[in-house]
Amino acid sequence: MAAEPLTLLVDAPSLLYRALFSTPDTVRSPSGTPINAVYGFLNMLAGLVAGQRPDFLACADDADWRPAWRVALIESYKFHRTVAGSPAVEAEHKLAPQVPVLQEVMAACGVPLIGCPGFEAEDVIGTLAARTTGRVGIFSGDRDLFQLVEDPNVRVLYPRRGTSDLIFVDEAYLAQTYGIPPRAYGDFAILRGDASDGLPGVRGIGEKSAAALVSRYGSLAAILEAVEAAGERAAGPLGRVRMDRDYVGRADRVVRIRTDAPLGDVTARRVGGGAEPIGPAVWGIAERHGLGGPVGRLIEALS
């Protein structure tokens, strides 16, 4: 029996940041401008496609990496990434002139780079995954996407190093690593918080307490029902959740990956046989930016 088709969804900002810091900035275009992030991105994407051999491919972009609606719910959401002199701001400064080059190359290669105003790349991935039949592999270094894991069809390819050393995150991995029941990572993350995203979590609830609560009650909804049933008698971790019910309600809307972003009629690119041919114009673009090697490797992987 033939395997279900595999759609590979790539978190483009995650891969681009990885490329920026792993490829030296001495890699430059013929005009002398740094092109290292794009160079590394294309090489890594080629390796990922060659290694995973997907039937379809799409990349998700951050049209808005800090949506106003999420900030309105939790003001600290990703705030530290806006502070002048922070590593995130410095990285954005380095990436700004390279992103249009990446967009040009990806368009020429026919690889969709999909963004949506008011939504993050993870929301784009969540929406595409919800629309897709068959198997879905999600490449990202963002653990938030673990909440989309759903056996047997959806798993996350979490990078340890580059795109060749990957952890294949399924429900068994999440149970073993975090001690939580299937499809409960989002509930766990809401309670635990995430300092890297400016999310404090429930006061007094750490990773172990969050995992214990989700494991005992099965879901955030069941935890809140237990809190209501206990009322003022709620003690220990339940009492802490009760004290922070307002935060939990807001975090529930911030942390959950959206699966209903208005993407319009976008589709992933077919890879291999039956795919649209890549036009000759891509070579002129590659030569102009000094990207002949990685573009060639990507085209070979796509074909």
PDB file of C-alpha atoms in Angstrom:
ATOM      1  CA  MET A   1       0.000   0.000   0.000  1.00  0.00           C
ATOM      2  CA  ALA A   2       1.446   3.371  -1.045  1.00  0.00           C
ATOM      3  CA  ALA A   3       2.266   5.865   1.689  1.00  0.00           C
ATOM      4  CA  GLU A   4       0.109   8.947   2.055  1.00  0.00           C
ATOM      5  CA  PRO A   5       1.633  11.993   0.282  1.00  0.00           C
ATOM      6  CA  LEU A   6       3.948  14.083   2.450  1.00  0.00           C
ATOM      7  CA  THR A   7       3.604  17.866   2.598  1.00  0.00           C
ATOM      8  CA  LEU A   8       6.623  19.657   4.066  1.00  0.00           C
ATOM      9  CA  LEU A   9       5.809  22.987   5.738  1.00  0.00           C
ATOM     10  CA  VAL A  10       8.880  25.065   6.563  1.00  0.00           C
ATOM     11  CA  ASP A  11       9.011  27.801   9.192  1.00  0.00           C
ATOM     12  CA  ALA A  12      10.966  30.241   7.027  1.00  0.00           C
ATOM     13  CA  PRO A  13      11.891  32.765   9.780  1.00  0.00           C
ATOM     14  CA  SER A  14      13.205  29.931  11.961  1.00  0.00           C
ATOM     15  CA  LEU A  15      15.327  28.584   9.108  1.00  0.00           C
ATOM     16  CA  LEU A  16      16.510  32.045   8.062  1.00  0.00           C
ATOM     17  CA  TYR A  17      17.692  32.943  11.581  1.00  0.00           C
ATOM     18  CA  ARG A  18      19.501  29.611  11.782  1.00  0.00           C
ATOM     19  CA  ALA A  19      21.164  30.362   8.444  1.00  0.00           C
ATOM     20  CA  LEU A  20      22.152  33.889   9.517  1.00  0.00           C
ATOM     21  CA  PHE A  21      24.085  32.656  12.531  1.00  0.00           C
ATOM     22  CA  SER A  22      25.556  29.524  10.959  1.00  0.00           C
ATOM     23  CA  THR A  23      26.817  31.054   7.706  1.00  0.00           C
ATOM     24  CA  PRO A  24      29.679  33.592   8.035  1.00  0.00           C
ATOM     25  CA  ASP A  25      28.941  37.141   6.914  1.00  0.00           C
ATOM     26  CA  THR A  26      32.011  36.967   4.684  1.00  0.00           C
ATOM     27  CA  VAL A  27      29.670  35.260   2.195  1.00  0.00           C
ATOM     28  CA  ARG A  28      28.809  38.185  -0.054  1.00  0.00           C
ATOM     29  CA  SER A  29      27.226  39.002  -3.380  1.00  0.00           C
ATOM     30  CA  PRO A  30      29.344  40.152  -6.361  1.00  0.00           C
ATOM     31  CA  SER A  31      28.557  43.732  -5.300  1.00  0.00           C
ATOM     32  CA  GLY A  32      30.045  43.056  -1.863  1.00  0.00           C
ATOM     33  CA  THR A  33      26.851  43.030   0.215  1.00  0.00           C
ATOM     34  CA  PRO A  34      26.317  40.246   2.765  1.00  0.00           C
ATOM     35  CA  ILE A  35      24.193  37.412   1.397  1.00  0.00           C
ATOM     36  CA  ASN A  36      25.028  34.788   4.031  1.00  0.00           C
ATOM     37  CA  ALA A  37      21.501  34.298   5.429  1.00  0.00           C
ATOM     38  CA  VAL A  38      19.992  33.645   1.989  1.00  0.00           C
ATOM     39  CA  TYR A  39      22.948  31.466   0.977  1.00  0.00           C
ATOM     40  CA  GLY A  40      22.590  29.343   4.105  1.00  0.00           C
ATOM     41  CA  PHE A  41      18.790  29.242   3.875  1.00  0.00           C
ATOM     42  CA  LEU A  42      18.831  27.881   0.312  1.00  0.00           C
ATOM     43  CA  ASN A  43      21.478  25.279   1.147  1.00  0.00           C
ATOM     44  CA  MET A  44      19.547  24.140   4.226  1.00  0.00           C
ATOM     45  CA  LEU A  45      16.240  24.043   2.368  1.00  0.00           C
ATOM     46  CA  ALA A  46      17.846  21.974  -0.398  1.00  0.00           C
ATOM     47  CA  GLY A  47      19.206  19.548   2.198  1.00  0.00           C
ATOM     48  CA  LEU A  48      15.847  19.341   3.931  1.00  0.00           C
ATOM     49  CA  VAL A  49      13.970  18.600   0.695  1.00  0.00           C
ATOM     50  CA  ALA A  50      16.576  16.049  -0.409  1.00  0.00           C
ATOM     51  CA  GLY A  51      16.506  14.327   2.990  1.00  0.00           C
ATOM     52  CA  GLN A  52      12.729  14.259   3.524  1.00  0.00           C
ATOM     53  CA  ARG A  53      11.653  13.781  -0.114  1.00  0.00           C
ATOM     54  CA  PRO A  54       8.259  15.496   0.264  1.00  0.00           C
ATOM     55  CA  ASP A  55       5.567  15.390  -2.386  1.00  0.00           C
ATOM     56  CA  PHE A  56       4.607  19.011  -1.703  1.00  0.00           C
ATOM     57  CA  LEU A  57       6.485  21.987  -0.219  1.00  0.00           C
ATOM     58  CA  ALA A  58       5.516  25.385   1.184  1.00  0.00           C
ATOM     59  CA  CYS A  59       7.325  27.913   3.362  1.00  0.00           C
ATOM     60  CA  ALA A  60       5.531  30.071   5.927  1.00  0.00           C
ATOM     61  CA  ASP A  61       6.592  33.674   6.517  1.00  0.00           C
ATOM     62  CA  ASP A  62       6.063  36.194   9.311  1.00  0.00           C
ATOM     63  CA  ALA A  63       3.905  38.908   7.780  1.00  0.00           C
ATOM     64  CA  ASP A  64       3.562  40.114  11.384  1.00  0.00           C
ATOM     65  CA  TRP A  65       5.845  38.503  13.971  1.00  0.00           C
ATOM     66  CA  ARG A  66       4.200  40.411  16.896  1.00  0.00           C
ATOM     67  CA  PRO A  67       0.509  40.793  15.994  1.00  0.00           C
ATOM     68  CA  ALA A  68      -1.317  43.635  17.718  1.00  0.00           C
ATOM     69  CA  TRP A  69      -4.159  41.337  18.786  1.00  0.00           C
ATOM     70  CA  ARG A  70      -1.733  39.109  20.715  1.00  0.00           C
ATOM     71  CA  VAL A  71      -0.009  42.134  22.294  1.00  0.00           C
ATOM     72  CA  ALA A  72      -3.404  43.550  23.333  1.00  0.00           C
ATOM     73  CA  LEU A  73      -4.007  40.346  25.297  1.00  0.00           C
ATOM     74  CA  ILE A  74      -0.520  40.088  26.857  1.00  0.00           C
ATOM     75  CA  GLU A  75       1.511  43.279  26.601  1.00  0.00           C
ATOM     76  CA  SER A  76       4.841  41.566  27.276  1.00  0.00           C
ATOM     77  CA  TYR A  77       4.441  39.255  24.274  1.00  0.00           C
ATOM     78  CA  LYS A  78       7.814  39.317  22.458  1.00  0.00           C
ATOM     79  CA  PHE A  79       8.443  42.811  23.822  1.00  0.00           C
ATOM     80  CA  HIS A  80      12.107  42.069  24.606  1.00  0.00           C
ATOM     81  CA  ARG A  81      12.684  41.502  20.897  1.00  0.00           C
ATOM     82  CA  THR A  82      11.815  45.154  20.202  1.00  0.00           C
ATOM     83  CA  VAL A  83      14.397  46.664  22.569  1.00  0.00           C
ATOM     84  CA  ALA A  84      17.139  48.647  20.820  1.00  0.00           C
ATOM     85  CA  GLY A  85      20.452  46.805  20.870  1.00  0.00           C
ATOM     86  CA  SER A  86      18.859  43.432  21.588  1.00  0.00           C
ATOM     87  CA  PRO A  87      20.081  40.408  19.597  1.00  0.00           C
ATOM     88  CA  ALA A  88      16.702  40.203  17.860  1.00  0.00           C
ATOM     89  CA  VAL A  89      16.849  43.828  16.676  1.00  0.00           C
ATOM     90  CA  GLU A  90      20.449  43.397  15.524  1.00  0.00           C
ATOM     91  CA  ALA A  91      19.474  40.266  13.603  1.00  0.00           C
ATOM     92  CA  GLU A  92      16.550  42.043  11.939  1.00  0.00           C
ATOM     93  CA  HIS A  93      18.918  44.820  10.873  1.00  0.00           C
ATOM     94  CA  LYS A  94      21.226  42.270   9.209  1.00  0.00           C
ATOM     95  CA  LEU A  95      18.346  40.435   7.556  1.00  0.00           C
ATOM     96  CA  ALA A  96      16.464  43.458   6.210  1.00  0.00           C
ATOM     97  CA  PRO A  97      18.449  43.824   2.938  1.00  0.00           C
ATOM     98  CA  GLN A  98      18.579  40.057   2.387  1.00  0.00           C
ATOM     99  CA  VAL A  99      14.886  39.211   2.721  1.00  0.00           C
ATOM    100  CA  PRO A 100      13.893  40.754  -0.659  1.00  0.00           C
ATOM    101  CA  VAL A 101      16.601  38.649  -2.316  1.00  0.00           C
ATOM    102  CA  LEU A 102      15.217  35.493  -0.713  1.00  0.00           C
ATOM    103  CA  GLN A 103      11.710  36.404  -1.822  1.00  0.00           C
ATOM    104  CA  GLU A 104      12.940  36.933  -5.400  1.00  0.00           C
ATOM    105  CA  VAL A 105      14.766  33.599  -5.524  1.00  0.00           C
ATOM    106  CA  MET A 106      11.900  31.647  -3.967  1.00  0.00           C
ATOM    107  CA  ALA A 107       9.405  33.138  -6.429  1.00  0.00           C
ATOM    108  CA  ALA A 108      11.680  32.255  -9.361  1.00  0.00           C
ATOM    109  CA  CYS A 109      11.975  28.671  -8.085  1.00  0.00           C
ATOM    110  CA  GLY A 110       8.213  28.415  -7.673  1.00  0.00           C
ATOM    111  CA  VAL A 111       8.413  27.736  -3.931  1.00  0.00           C
ATOM    112  CA  PRO A 112       5.559  29.534  -2.145  1.00  0.00           C
ATOM    113  CA  LEU A 113       6.621  31.827   0.688  1.00  0.00           C
ATOM    114  CA  ILE A 114       3.287  32.433   2.365  1.00  0.00           C
ATOM    115  CA  GLY A 115       2.531  35.202   4.824  1.00  0.00           C
ATOM    116  CA  CYS A 116      -0.722  36.679   6.114  1.00  0.00           C
ATOM    117  CA  PRO A 117      -1.187  40.219   7.507  1.00  0.00           C
ATOM    118  CA  GLY A 118      -1.850  40.111  11.237  1.00  0.00           C
ATOM    119  CA  PHE A 119      -0.563  36.567  11.656  1.00  0.00           C
ATOM    120  CA  GLU A 120       2.720  34.841  12.394  1.00  0.00           C
ATOM    121  CA  ALA A 121       4.398  32.086  10.420  1.00  0.00           C
ATOM    122  CA  GLU A 122       3.186  29.534  12.975  1.00  0.00           C
ATOM    123  CA  ASP A 123      -0.431  30.526  12.239  1.00  0.00           C
ATOM    124  CA  VAL A 124       0.208  30.083   8.535  1.00  0.00           C
ATOM    125  CA  ILE A 125       1.619  26.627   9.224  1.00  0.00           C
ATOM    126  CA  GLY A 126      -1.319  25.759  11.486  1.00  0.00           C
ATOM    127  CA  THR A 127      -3.795  26.791   8.789  1.00  0.00           C
ATOM    128  CA  LEU A 128      -1.969  24.951   6.004  1.00  0.00           C
ATOM    129  CA  ALA A 129      -1.663  21.820   8.161  1.00  0.00           C
ATOM    130  CA  ALA A 130      -5.394  21.908   8.897  1.00  0.00           C
ATOM    131  CA  ARG A 131      -6.146  22.144   5.172  1.00  0.00           C
ATOM    132  CA  THR A 132      -3.798  19.333   4.156  1.00  0.00           C
ATOM    133  CA  THR A 133      -4.756  15.716   3.657  1.00  0.00           C
ATOM    134  CA  GLY A 134      -2.121  13.030   4.075  1.00  0.00           C
ATOM    135  CA  ARG A 135       1.085  13.356   6.070  1.00  0.00           C
ATOM    136  CA  VAL A 136       2.487  16.710   7.203  1.00  0.00           C
ATOM    137  CA  GLY A 137       6.054  17.367   8.295  1.00  0.00           C
ATOM    138  CA  ILE A 138       6.681  20.747   9.945  1.00  0.00           C
ATOM    139  CA  PHE A 139      10.264  22.005  10.065  1.00  0.00           C
ATOM    140  CA  SER A 140      10.816  24.544  12.853  1.00  0.00           C
ATOM    141  CA  GLY A 141      13.006  25.333  15.833  1.00  0.00           C
ATOM    142  CA  ASP A 142       9.944  26.835  17.568  1.00  0.00           C
ATOM    143  CA  ARG A 143       8.527  24.457  20.181  1.00  0.00           C
ATOM    144  CA  ASP A 144       5.140  26.214  20.001  1.00  0.00           C
ATOM    145  CA  LEU A 145       4.488  24.132  16.905  1.00  0.00           C
ATOM    146  CA  PHE A 146       4.580  20.968  19.031  1.00  0.00           C
ATOM    147  CA  GLN A 147       0.908  21.662  19.761  1.00  0.00           C
ATOM    148  CA  LEU A 148       0.103  20.719  16.150  1.00  0.00           C
ATOM    149  CA  VAL A 149       1.548  17.196  16.495  1.00  0.00           C
ATOM    150  CA  GLU A 150      -1.125  14.630  15.819  1.00  0.00           C
ATOM    151  CA  ASP A 151      -0.372  10.961  15.251  1.00  0.00           C
ATOM    152  CA  PRO A 152      -0.127   9.474  12.733  1.00  0.00           C
ATOM    153  CA  ASN A 153      -0.148  12.315  10.224  1.00  0.00           C
ATOM    154  CA  VAL A 154       1.414  15.461  11.706  1.00  0.00           C
ATOM    155  CA  ARG A 155       4.860  15.672  13.265  1.00  0.00           C
ATOM    156  CA  VAL A 156       7.487  18.353  13.784  1.00  0.00           C
ATOM    157  CA  LEU A 157      11.026  18.101  12.455  1.00  0.00           C
ATOM    158  CA  TYR A 158      12.903  19.885  15.236  1.00  0.00           C
ATOM    159  CA  PRO A 159      16.527  20.721  14.376  1.00  0.00           C
ATOM    160  CA  ARG A 160      19.410  19.880  16.670  1.00  0.00           C
ATOM    161  CA  ARG A 161      21.935  21.030  14.070  1.00  0.00           C
ATOM    162  CA  GLY A 162      21.322  22.221  10.519  1.00  0.00           C
ATOM    163  CA  THR A 163      18.670  20.286   8.644  1.00  0.00           C
ATOM    164  CA  SER A 164      20.268  16.852   8.754  1.00  0.00           C
ATOM    165  CA  ASP A 165      20.258  16.245  12.516  1.00  0.00           C
ATOM    166  CA  LEU A 166      16.561  16.327  13.377  1.00  0.00           C
ATOM    167  CA  ILE A 167      14.319  15.191  16.218  1.00  0.00           C
ATOM    168  CA  PHE A 168      11.111  13.719  14.821  1.00  0.00           C
ATOM    169  CA  VAL A 169       8.539  14.963  17.307  1.00  0.00           C
ATOM    170  CA  ASP A 170       5.447  12.781  17.590  1.00  0.00           C
ATOM    171  CA  GLU A 171       3.046  12.128  20.465  1.00  0.00           C
ATOM    172  CA  ALA A 172       5.358   9.497  21.983  1.00  0.00           C
ATOM    173  CA  TYR A 173       8.245  11.991  22.059  1.00  0.00           C
ATOM    174  CA  LEU A 174       6.099  14.609  23.804  1.00  0.00           C
ATOM    175  CA  ALA A 175       4.886  12.079  26.376  1.00  0.00           C
ATOM    176  CA  GLN A 176       8.429  10.909  27.089  1.00  0.00           C
ATOM    177  CA  THR A 177       9.984  14.383  27.166  1.00  0.00           C
ATOM    178  CA  TYR A 178       7.316  16.348  29.014  1.00  0.00           C
ATOM    179  CA  GLY A 179       5.157  13.697  30.670  1.00  0.00           C
ATOM    180  CA  ILE A 180       1.944  14.983  29.118  1.00  0.00           C
ATOM    181  CA  PRO A 181      -0.947  13.209  27.365  1.00  0.00           C
ATOM    182  CA  PRO A 182      -1.395  13.288  23.573  1.00  0.00           C
ATOM    183  CA  ARG A 183      -2.240  16.641  21.975  1.00  0.00           C
ATOM    184  CA  ALA A 184      -1.924  18.532  25.259  1.00  0.00           C
ATOM    185  CA  TYR A 185       1.236  20.544  24.518  1.00  0.00           C
ATOM    186  CA  GLY A 186      -0.711  23.789  24.043  1.00  0.00           C
ATOM    187  CA  ASP A 187      -2.407  23.410  27.459  1.00  0.00           C
ATOM    188  CA  PHE A 188       0.963  22.635  29.037  1.00  0.00           C
ATOM    189  CA  ALA A 189       2.610  25.674  27.375  1.00  0.00           C
ATOM    190  CA  ILE A 190      -0.134  28.046  28.550  1.00  0.00           C
ATOM    191  CA  LEU A 191       0.402  27.066  32.176  1.00  0.00           C
ATOM    192  CA  ARG A 192       4.205  26.902  32.007  1.00  0.00           C
ATOM    193  CA  GLY A 193       4.793  30.101  30.052  1.00  0.00           C
ATOM    194  CA  ASP A 194       7.749  30.828  27.786  1.00  0.00           C
ATOM    195  CA  ALA A 195      10.319  33.489  28.667  1.00  0.00           C
ATOM    196  CA  SER A 196      11.616  33.500  25.087  1.00  0.00           C
ATOM    197  CA  ASP A 197       8.201  34.811  23.971  1.00  0.00           C
ATOM    198  CA  GLY A 198       7.644  37.108  26.953  1.00  0.00           C
ATOM    199  CA  LEU A 199       4.959  34.830  28.417  1.00  0.00           C
ATOM    200  CA  PRO A 200       5.256  34.565  32.210  1.00  0.00           C
ATOM    201  CA  GLY A 201       2.969  31.566  32.701  1.00  0.00           C
ATOM    202  CA  VAL A 202       0.871  30.997  35.802  1.00  0.00           C
ATOM    203  CA  ARG A 203       2.644  32.359  38.862  1.00  0.00           C
ATOM    204  CA  GLY A 204       4.187  29.540  40.854  1.00  0.00           C
ATOM    205  CA  ILE A 205       3.658  26.965  38.094  1.00  0.00           C
ATOM    206  CA  GLY A 206       6.809  25.611  36.463  1.00  0.00           C
ATOM    207  CA  GLU A 207       7.341  22.904  33.891  1.00  0.00           C
ATOM    208  CA  LYS A 208       6.890  20.003  36.318  1.00  0.00           C
ATOM    209  CA  SER A 209       3.751  21.439  37.916  1.00  0.00           C
ATOM    210  CA  ALA A 210       2.250  22.243  34.525  1.00  0.00           C
ATOM    211  CA  ALA A 211       2.940  18.726  33.271  1.00  0.00           C
ATOM    212  CA  ALA A 212       1.493  17.195  36.448  1.00  0.00           C
ATOM    213  CA  LEU A 213      -1.712  19.238  36.155  1.00  0.00           C
ATOM    214  CA  VAL A 214      -2.240  18.394  32.480  1.00  0.00           C
ATOM    215  CA  SER A 215      -1.395  14.738  33.073  1.00  0.00           C
ATOM    216  CA  ARG A 216      -3.852  14.482  35.972  1.00  0.00           C
ATOM    217  CA  TYR A 217      -6.797  16.330  34.422  1.00  0.00           C
ATOM    218  CA  GLY A 218      -6.136  15.750  30.716  1.00  0.00           C
ATOM    219  CA  SER A 219      -6.731  19.271  29.394  1.00  0.00           C
ATOM    220  CA  LEU A 220      -6.789  22.938  30.337  1.00  0.00           C
ATOM    221  CA  ALA A 221     -10.586  22.931  30.143  1.00  0.00           C
ATOM    222  CA  ALA A 222     -10.751  20.093  32.687  1.00  0.00           C
ATOM    223  CA  ILE A 223      -8.278  21.906  34.949  1.00  0.00           C
ATOM    224  CA  LEU A 224     -10.452  25.031  34.916  1.00  0.00           C
ATOM    225  CA  GLU A 225     -13.516  22.917  35.686  1.00  0.00           C
ATOM    226  CA  ALA A 226     -11.684  21.470  38.719  1.00  0.00           C
ATOM    227  CA  VAL A 227     -10.742  24.999  39.806  1.00  0.00           C
ATOM    228  CA  GLU A 228     -14.378  26.115  39.623  1.00  0.00           C
ATOM    229  CA  ALA A 229     -15.556  23.021  41.494  1.00  0.00           C
ATOM    230  CA  ALA A 230     -13.047  23.620  44.299  1.00  0.00           C
ATOM    231  CA  GLY A 231     -13.814  27.340  44.511  1.00  0.00           C
ATOM    232  CA  GLU A 232     -12.070  29.092  47.366  1.00  0.00           C
ATOM    233  CA  ARG A 233     -10.930  25.699  48.668  1.00  0.00           C
ATOM    234  CA  ALA A 234      -8.615  25.291  45.677  1.00  0.00           C
ATOM    235  CA  ALA A 235      -5.094  24.819  46.986  1.00  0.00           C
ATOM    236  CA  GLY A 236      -1.634  24.035  45.646  1.00  0.00           C
ATOM    237  CA  PRO A 237      -1.308  24.181  41.847  1.00  0.00           C
ATOM    238  CA  LEU A 238      -5.080  24.438  41.408  1.00  0.00           C
ATOM    239  CA  GLY A 239      -5.112  27.398  43.757  1.00  0.00           C
ATOM    240  CA  ARG A 240      -2.383  29.075  41.720  1.00  0.00           C
ATOM    241  CA  VAL A 241      -4.387  28.577  38.545  1.00  0.00           C
ATOM    242  CA  ARG A 242      -7.421  30.047  40.300  1.00  0.00           C
ATOM    243  CA  MET A 243      -5.438  33.140  41.295  1.00  0.00           C
ATOM    244  CA  ASP A 244      -4.292  33.616  37.704  1.00  0.00           C
ATOM    245  CA  ARG A 245      -7.509  32.712  35.872  1.00  0.00           C
ATOM    246  CA  ASP A 246      -7.521  36.015  33.989  1.00  0.00           C
ATOM    247  CA  TYR A 247      -4.006  35.386  32.676  1.00  0.00           C
ATOM    248  CA  VAL A 248      -4.886  31.812  31.710  1.00  0.00           C
ATOM    249  CA  GLY A 249      -7.852  33.043  29.665  1.00  0.00           C
ATOM    250  CA  ARG A 250      -5.732  35.584  27.819  1.00  0.00           C
ATOM    251  CA  ALA A 251      -2.791  33.207  27.329  1.00  0.00           C
ATOM    252  CA  ASP A 252      -5.156  30.610  25.924  1.00  0.00           C
ATOM    253  CA  ARG A 253      -5.835  32.969  23.013  1.00  0.00           C
ATOM    254  CA  VAL A 254      -2.201  34.066  22.592  1.00  0.00           C
ATOM    255  CA  VAL A 255      -0.458  30.697  22.760  1.00  0.00           C
ATOM    256  CA  ARG A 256      -2.879  28.709  20.608  1.00  0.00           C
ATOM    257  CA  ILE A 257      -1.719  28.482  17.025  1.00  0.00           C
ATOM    258  CA  ARG A 258      -4.460  29.651  14.712  1.00  0.00           C
ATOM    259  CA  THR A 259      -5.765  27.279  12.075  1.00  0.00           C
ATOM    260  CA  ASP A 260      -8.078  29.792  10.405  1.00  0.00           C
ATOM    261  CA  ALA A 261      -5.758  32.480   9.042  1.00  0.00           C
ATOM    262  CA  PRO A 262      -7.286  34.013   5.880  1.00  0.00           C
ATOM    263  CA  LEU A 263      -4.687  32.728   3.429  1.00  0.00           C
ATOM    264  CA  GLY A 264      -6.888  32.707   0.370  1.00  0.00           C
ATOM    265  CA  ASP A 265      -6.427  30.085  -2.317  1.00  0.00           C
ATOM    266  CA  VAL A 266      -2.740  29.242  -1.778  1.00  0.00           C
ATOM    267  CA  THR A 267      -1.254  25.820  -2.405  1.00  0.00           C
ATOM    268  CA  ALA A 268       2.022  24.051  -1.770  1.00  0.00           C
ATOM    269  CA  ARG A 269       4.441  23.359  -4.621  1.00  0.00           C
ATOM    270  CA  ARG A 270       4.570  19.853  -6.029  1.00  0.00           C
ATOM    271  CA  VAL A 271       8.047  18.385  -5.763  1.00  0.00           C
ATOM    272  CA  GLY A 272       9.551  15.951  -8.279  1.00  0.00           C
ATOM    273  CA  GLY A 273       7.542  14.411 -11.100  1.00  0.00           C
ATOM    274  CA  GLY A 274       4.660  16.525 -12.307  1.00  0.00           C
ATOM    275  CA  ALA A 275       6.030  19.753 -10.820  1.00  0.00           C
ATOM    276  CA  GLU A 276       5.996  22.972 -12.811  1.00  0.00           C
ATOM    277  CA  PRO A 277       9.395  23.474 -14.489  1.00  0.00           C
ATOM    278  CA  ILE A 278      11.684  26.174 -13.115  1.00  0.00           C
ATOM    279  CA  GLY A 279      12.273  28.905 -15.684  1.00  0.00           C
ATOM    280  CA  PRO A 280      15.713  30.018 -16.886  1.00  0.00           C
ATOM    281  CA  ALA A 281      15.324  33.457 -15.280  1.00  0.00           C
ATOM    282  CA  VAL A 282      16.320  31.968 -11.940  1.00  0.00           C
ATOM    283  CA  TRP A 283      19.916  31.593 -13.113  1.00  0.00           C
ATOM    284  CA  GLY A 284      20.226  35.292 -13.864  1.00  0.00           C
ATOM    285  CA  ILE A 285      18.944  36.091 -10.379  1.00  0.00           C
ATOM    286  CA  ALA A 286      21.340  33.559  -8.849  1.00  0.00           C
ATOM    287  CA  GLU A 287      24.331  34.965 -10.747  1.00  0.00           C
ATOM    288  CA  ARG A 288      23.475  38.549  -9.820  1.00  0.00           C
ATOM    289  CA  HIS A 289      23.492  37.713  -6.113  1.00  0.00           C
ATOM    290  CA  GLY A 290      26.276  35.120  -6.084  1.00  0.00           C
ATOM    291  CA  LEU A 291      23.898  32.280  -5.258  1.00  0.00           C
ATOM    292  CA  GLY A 292      24.595  29.877  -8.114  1.00  0.00           C
ATOM    293  CA  GLY A 293      25.693  26.996  -5.873  1.00  0.00           C
ATOM    294  CA  PRO A 294      22.780  26.938  -3.411  1.00  0.00           C
ATOM    295  CA  VAL A 295      20.186  27.699  -6.106  1.00  0.00           C
ATOM    296  CA  GLY A 296      21.518  24.780  -8.147  1.00  0.00           C
ATOM    297  CA  ARG A 297      21.299  22.482  -5.136  1.00  0.00           C
ATOM    298  CA  LEU A 298      17.734  23.586  -4.426  1.00  0.00           C
ATOM    299  CA  ILE A 299      16.652  23.063  -8.037  1.00  0.00           C
ATOM    300  CA  GLU A 300      18.220  19.601  -8.007  1.00  0.00           C
ATOM    301  CA  ALA A 301      16.373  18.707  -4.794  1.00  0.00           C
ATOM    302  CA  LEU A 302      13.068  20.017  -6.140  1.00  0.00           C
ATOM    303  CA  SER A 303      13.383  17.960  -9.316  1.00  0.00           C
TER     304      SER A 303
END
